[in-house]
Tab-separated table of C-alpha atoms in Angstrom:
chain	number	residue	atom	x	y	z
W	288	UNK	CA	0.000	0.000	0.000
W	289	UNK	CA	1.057	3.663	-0.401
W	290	UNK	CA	-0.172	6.532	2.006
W	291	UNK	CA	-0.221	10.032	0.418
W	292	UNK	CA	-0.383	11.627	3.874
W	293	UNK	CA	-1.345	15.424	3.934
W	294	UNK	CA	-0.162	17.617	6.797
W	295	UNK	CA	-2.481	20.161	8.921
W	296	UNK	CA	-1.012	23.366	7.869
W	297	UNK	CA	1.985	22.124	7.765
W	298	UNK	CA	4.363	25.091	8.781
W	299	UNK	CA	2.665	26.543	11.795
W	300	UNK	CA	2.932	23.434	14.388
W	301	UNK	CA	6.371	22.985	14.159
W	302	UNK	CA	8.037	22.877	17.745
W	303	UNK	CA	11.438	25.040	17.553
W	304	UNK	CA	12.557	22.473	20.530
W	305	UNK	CA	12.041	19.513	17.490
W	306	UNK	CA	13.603	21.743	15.308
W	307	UNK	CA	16.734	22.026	17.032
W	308	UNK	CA	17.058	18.036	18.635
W	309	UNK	CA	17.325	17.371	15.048
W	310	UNK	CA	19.509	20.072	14.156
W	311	UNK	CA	21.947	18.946	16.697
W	312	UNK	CA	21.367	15.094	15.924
W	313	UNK	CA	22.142	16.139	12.358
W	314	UNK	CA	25.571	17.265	13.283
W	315	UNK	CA	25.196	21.190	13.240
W	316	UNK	CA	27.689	22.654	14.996
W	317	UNK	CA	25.944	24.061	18.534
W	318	UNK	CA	26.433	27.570	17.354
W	319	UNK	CA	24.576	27.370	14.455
W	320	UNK	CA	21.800	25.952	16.321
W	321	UNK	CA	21.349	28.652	18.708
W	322	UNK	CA	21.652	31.471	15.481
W	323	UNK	CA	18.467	29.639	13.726
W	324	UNK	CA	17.095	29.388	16.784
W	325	UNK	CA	16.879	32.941	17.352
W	326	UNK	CA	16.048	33.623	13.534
W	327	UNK	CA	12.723	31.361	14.563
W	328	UNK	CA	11.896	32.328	18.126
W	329	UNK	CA	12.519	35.870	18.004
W	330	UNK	CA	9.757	36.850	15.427
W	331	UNK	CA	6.755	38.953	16.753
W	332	UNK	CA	3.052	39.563	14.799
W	333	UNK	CA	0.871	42.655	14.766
W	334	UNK	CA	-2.571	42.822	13.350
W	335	UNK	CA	-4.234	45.701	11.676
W	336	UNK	CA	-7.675	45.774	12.482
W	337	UNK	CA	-9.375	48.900	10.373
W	338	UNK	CA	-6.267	50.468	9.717
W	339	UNK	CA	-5.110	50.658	13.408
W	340	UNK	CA	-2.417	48.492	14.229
W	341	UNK	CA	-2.757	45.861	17.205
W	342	UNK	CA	-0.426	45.157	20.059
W	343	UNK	CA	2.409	42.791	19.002
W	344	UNK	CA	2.322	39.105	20.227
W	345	UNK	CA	4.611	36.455	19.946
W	346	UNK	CA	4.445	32.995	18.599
W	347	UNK	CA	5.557	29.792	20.950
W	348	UNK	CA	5.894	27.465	17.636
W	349	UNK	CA	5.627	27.893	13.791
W	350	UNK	CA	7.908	29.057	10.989
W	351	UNK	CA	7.097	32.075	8.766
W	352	UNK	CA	4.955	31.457	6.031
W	353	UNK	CA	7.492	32.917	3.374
W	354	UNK	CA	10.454	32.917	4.953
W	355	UNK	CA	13.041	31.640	2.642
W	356	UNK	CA	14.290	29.618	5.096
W	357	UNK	CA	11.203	27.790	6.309
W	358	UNK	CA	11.452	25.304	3.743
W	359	UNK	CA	14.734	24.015	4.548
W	360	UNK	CA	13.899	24.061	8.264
W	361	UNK	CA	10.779	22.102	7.792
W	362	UNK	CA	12.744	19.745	5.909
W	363	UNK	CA	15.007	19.458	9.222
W	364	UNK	CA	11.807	18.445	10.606
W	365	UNK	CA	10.904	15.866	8.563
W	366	UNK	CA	14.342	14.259	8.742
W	367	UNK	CA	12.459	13.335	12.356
W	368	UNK	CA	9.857	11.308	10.363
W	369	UNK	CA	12.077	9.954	8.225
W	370	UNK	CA	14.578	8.827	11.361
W	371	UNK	CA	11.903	6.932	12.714
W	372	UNK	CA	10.448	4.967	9.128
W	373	UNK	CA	14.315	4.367	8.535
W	374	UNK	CA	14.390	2.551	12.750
W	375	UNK	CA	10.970	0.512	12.091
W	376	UNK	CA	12.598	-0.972	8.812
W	377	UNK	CA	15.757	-1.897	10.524
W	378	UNK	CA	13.624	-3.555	12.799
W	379	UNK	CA	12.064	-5.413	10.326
W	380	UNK	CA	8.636	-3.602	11.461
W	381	UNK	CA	7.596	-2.320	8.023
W	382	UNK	CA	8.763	-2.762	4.454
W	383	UNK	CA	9.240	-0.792	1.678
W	384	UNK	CA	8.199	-0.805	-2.086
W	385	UNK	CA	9.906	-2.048	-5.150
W	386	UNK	CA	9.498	-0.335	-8.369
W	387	UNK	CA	10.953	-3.193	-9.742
W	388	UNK	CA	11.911	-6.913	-8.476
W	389	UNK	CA	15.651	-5.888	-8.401
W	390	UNK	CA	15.453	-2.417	-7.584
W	391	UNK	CA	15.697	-1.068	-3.730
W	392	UNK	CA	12.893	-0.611	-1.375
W	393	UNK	CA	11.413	2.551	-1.106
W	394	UNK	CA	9.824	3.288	2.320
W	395	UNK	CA	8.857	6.755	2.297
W	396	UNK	CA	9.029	9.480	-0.456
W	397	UNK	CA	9.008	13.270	1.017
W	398	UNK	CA	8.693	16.507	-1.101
W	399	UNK	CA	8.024	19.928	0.155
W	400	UNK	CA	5.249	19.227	2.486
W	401	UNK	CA	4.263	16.113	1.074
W	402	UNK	CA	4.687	12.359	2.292
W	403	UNK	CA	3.802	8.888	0.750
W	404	UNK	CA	4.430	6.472	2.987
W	405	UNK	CA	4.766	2.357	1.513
W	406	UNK	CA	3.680	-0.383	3.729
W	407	UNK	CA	2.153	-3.914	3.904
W	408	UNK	CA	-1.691	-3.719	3.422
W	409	UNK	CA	-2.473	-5.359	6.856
W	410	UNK	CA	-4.111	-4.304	9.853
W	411	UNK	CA	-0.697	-4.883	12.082
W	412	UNK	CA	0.993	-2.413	8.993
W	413	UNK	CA	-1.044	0.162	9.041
W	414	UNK	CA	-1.346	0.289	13.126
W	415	UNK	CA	2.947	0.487	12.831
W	416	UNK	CA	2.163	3.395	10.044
W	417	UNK	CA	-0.092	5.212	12.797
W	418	UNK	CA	2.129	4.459	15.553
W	419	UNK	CA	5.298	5.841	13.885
W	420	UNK	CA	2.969	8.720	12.771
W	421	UNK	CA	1.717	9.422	16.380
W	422	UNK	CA	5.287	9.631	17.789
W	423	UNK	CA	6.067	11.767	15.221
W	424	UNK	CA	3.511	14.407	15.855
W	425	UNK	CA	3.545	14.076	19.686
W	426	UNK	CA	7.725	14.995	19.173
W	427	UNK	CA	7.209	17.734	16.220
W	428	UNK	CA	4.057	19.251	16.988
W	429	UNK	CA	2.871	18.006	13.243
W	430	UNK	CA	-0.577	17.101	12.422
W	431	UNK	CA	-1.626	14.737	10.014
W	432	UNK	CA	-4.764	15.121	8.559
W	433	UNK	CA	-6.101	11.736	7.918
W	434	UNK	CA	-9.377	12.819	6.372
W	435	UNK	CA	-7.586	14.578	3.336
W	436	UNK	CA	-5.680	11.928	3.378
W	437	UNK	CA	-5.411	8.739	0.971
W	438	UNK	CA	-4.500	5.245	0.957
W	439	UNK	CA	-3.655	3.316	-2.465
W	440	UNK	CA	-3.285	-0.323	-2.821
W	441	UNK	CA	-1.671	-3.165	-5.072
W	442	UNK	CA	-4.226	-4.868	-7.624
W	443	UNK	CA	-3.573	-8.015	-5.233
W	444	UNK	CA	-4.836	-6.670	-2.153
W	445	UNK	CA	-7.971	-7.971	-0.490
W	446	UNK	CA	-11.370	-5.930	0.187
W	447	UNK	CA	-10.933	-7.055	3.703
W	448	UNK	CA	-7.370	-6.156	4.013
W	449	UNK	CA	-8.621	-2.571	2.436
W	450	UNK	CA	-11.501	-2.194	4.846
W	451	UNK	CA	-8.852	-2.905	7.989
W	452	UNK	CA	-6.069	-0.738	6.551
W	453	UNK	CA	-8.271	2.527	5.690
W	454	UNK	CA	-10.527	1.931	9.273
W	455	UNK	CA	-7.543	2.075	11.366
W	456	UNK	CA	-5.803	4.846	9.425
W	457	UNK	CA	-8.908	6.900	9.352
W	458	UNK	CA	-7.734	7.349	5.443
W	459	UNK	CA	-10.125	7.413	2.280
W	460	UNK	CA	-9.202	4.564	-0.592
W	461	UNK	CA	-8.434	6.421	-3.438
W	462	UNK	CA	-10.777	5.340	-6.457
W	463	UNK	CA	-8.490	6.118	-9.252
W	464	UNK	CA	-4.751	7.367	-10.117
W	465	UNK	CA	-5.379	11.036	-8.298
W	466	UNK	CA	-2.541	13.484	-9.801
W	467	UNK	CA	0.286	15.593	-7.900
W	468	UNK	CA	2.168	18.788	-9.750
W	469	UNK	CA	-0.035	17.773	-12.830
W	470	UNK	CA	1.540	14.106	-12.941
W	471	UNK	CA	-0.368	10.562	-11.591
W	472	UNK	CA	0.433	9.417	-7.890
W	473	UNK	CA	0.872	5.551	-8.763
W	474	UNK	CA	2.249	4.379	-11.697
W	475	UNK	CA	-0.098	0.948	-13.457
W	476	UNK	CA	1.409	-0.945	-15.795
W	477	UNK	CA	0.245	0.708	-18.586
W	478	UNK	CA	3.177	2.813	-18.524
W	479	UNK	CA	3.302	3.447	-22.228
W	480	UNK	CA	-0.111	5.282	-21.845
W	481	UNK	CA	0.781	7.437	-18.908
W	482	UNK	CA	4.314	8.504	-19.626
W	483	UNK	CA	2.225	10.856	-22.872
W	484	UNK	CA	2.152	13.142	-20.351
W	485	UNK	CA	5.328	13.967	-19.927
């Protein structure tokens, strides 16, 4: 199964505490830490409310929508997510995808804000997707949304399996090959037919 997992507005939960565990698990040298740190703590907000301008307040968590260095830092944070897929498979908890029967397994697949997640189609997979996904957000401050959310599955996957896997995820099924940046989610074997659009 693949998850396309979409994230509750996914810049302004972000713990700066996450932020900077990572940072420093990472390897960034302690100084640099404390300097984006400060770049991300010490911003403060004012509203204008009919053309008077409010008291300022200040933020506990959050990056700056268009801050050109919000992307990179929530990147930082998803190295967190990715940590913890990259434990579960060393574990032999969860296994990845092939795109082909020699090719590597692919476990998870981030971009921008994005995640699809590949799993077993089982109910004991999908509660070790939601468990990794629950320490993840309890650490970060992330929140999935599960009801934009969807779940795709191989052509060998059984309704029951299905039924298990999108109950305990709270996910919809998606119905057909949904498209992301103007290009299909899941490749089917008709890959002659699909790759037109590129």
């Amino acid at each position: 199964m693949a998850v396309k997992l979409d994230m509750s507005k996914a810049y302004d939960w972000v713990e700066w505490g996450f932020i900077e565990e990572v940072m420093t698990k990472m390897g960034f040298a302690r100084e640099w830490v404390e300097l984006i740190r400060r770049c991300v703590s010490t911003v403060s907000y004012a509203v204008n409310i009919n053309g008077r301008r409010g008291s300022l307040f200040f933020p506990t968590r959050g990056l700056r929508q268009g801050d050109p260095l919000s992307p990179f830092l929530f990147l930082i944070c998803s190295e967190g997510l990715s940590s913890l897929i990259r434990a579960a498979r060393r574990e032999g908890l969860i296994r990845g995808a092939k795109a082909s029967r020699s090719g590597p397994e692919i476990s998870h697949l981030l971009f921008a804000d994005d995640c699809i997640l590949f799993g077993e189609a089982s109910s004991r997979g999908a509660e070790i997707l939601k468990n990794i996904l629950q320490v993840y957000e309890s650490c970060s401050g992330q929140c999935m949304n599960f009801t934009k959310s969807t779940v795709f599955y191989s052509p060998n996957t059984t309704e029951v399996n299905k039924e298990d896997v999108a109950k305990l995820l709270g996910v919809r099924t998606a119905t057909n090959l949904e498209r992301y940046l103007g290009l299909p989610n899941m490749v089917e074997k008709r890959r002659k037919s699909r790759s037109r659009i590129l």
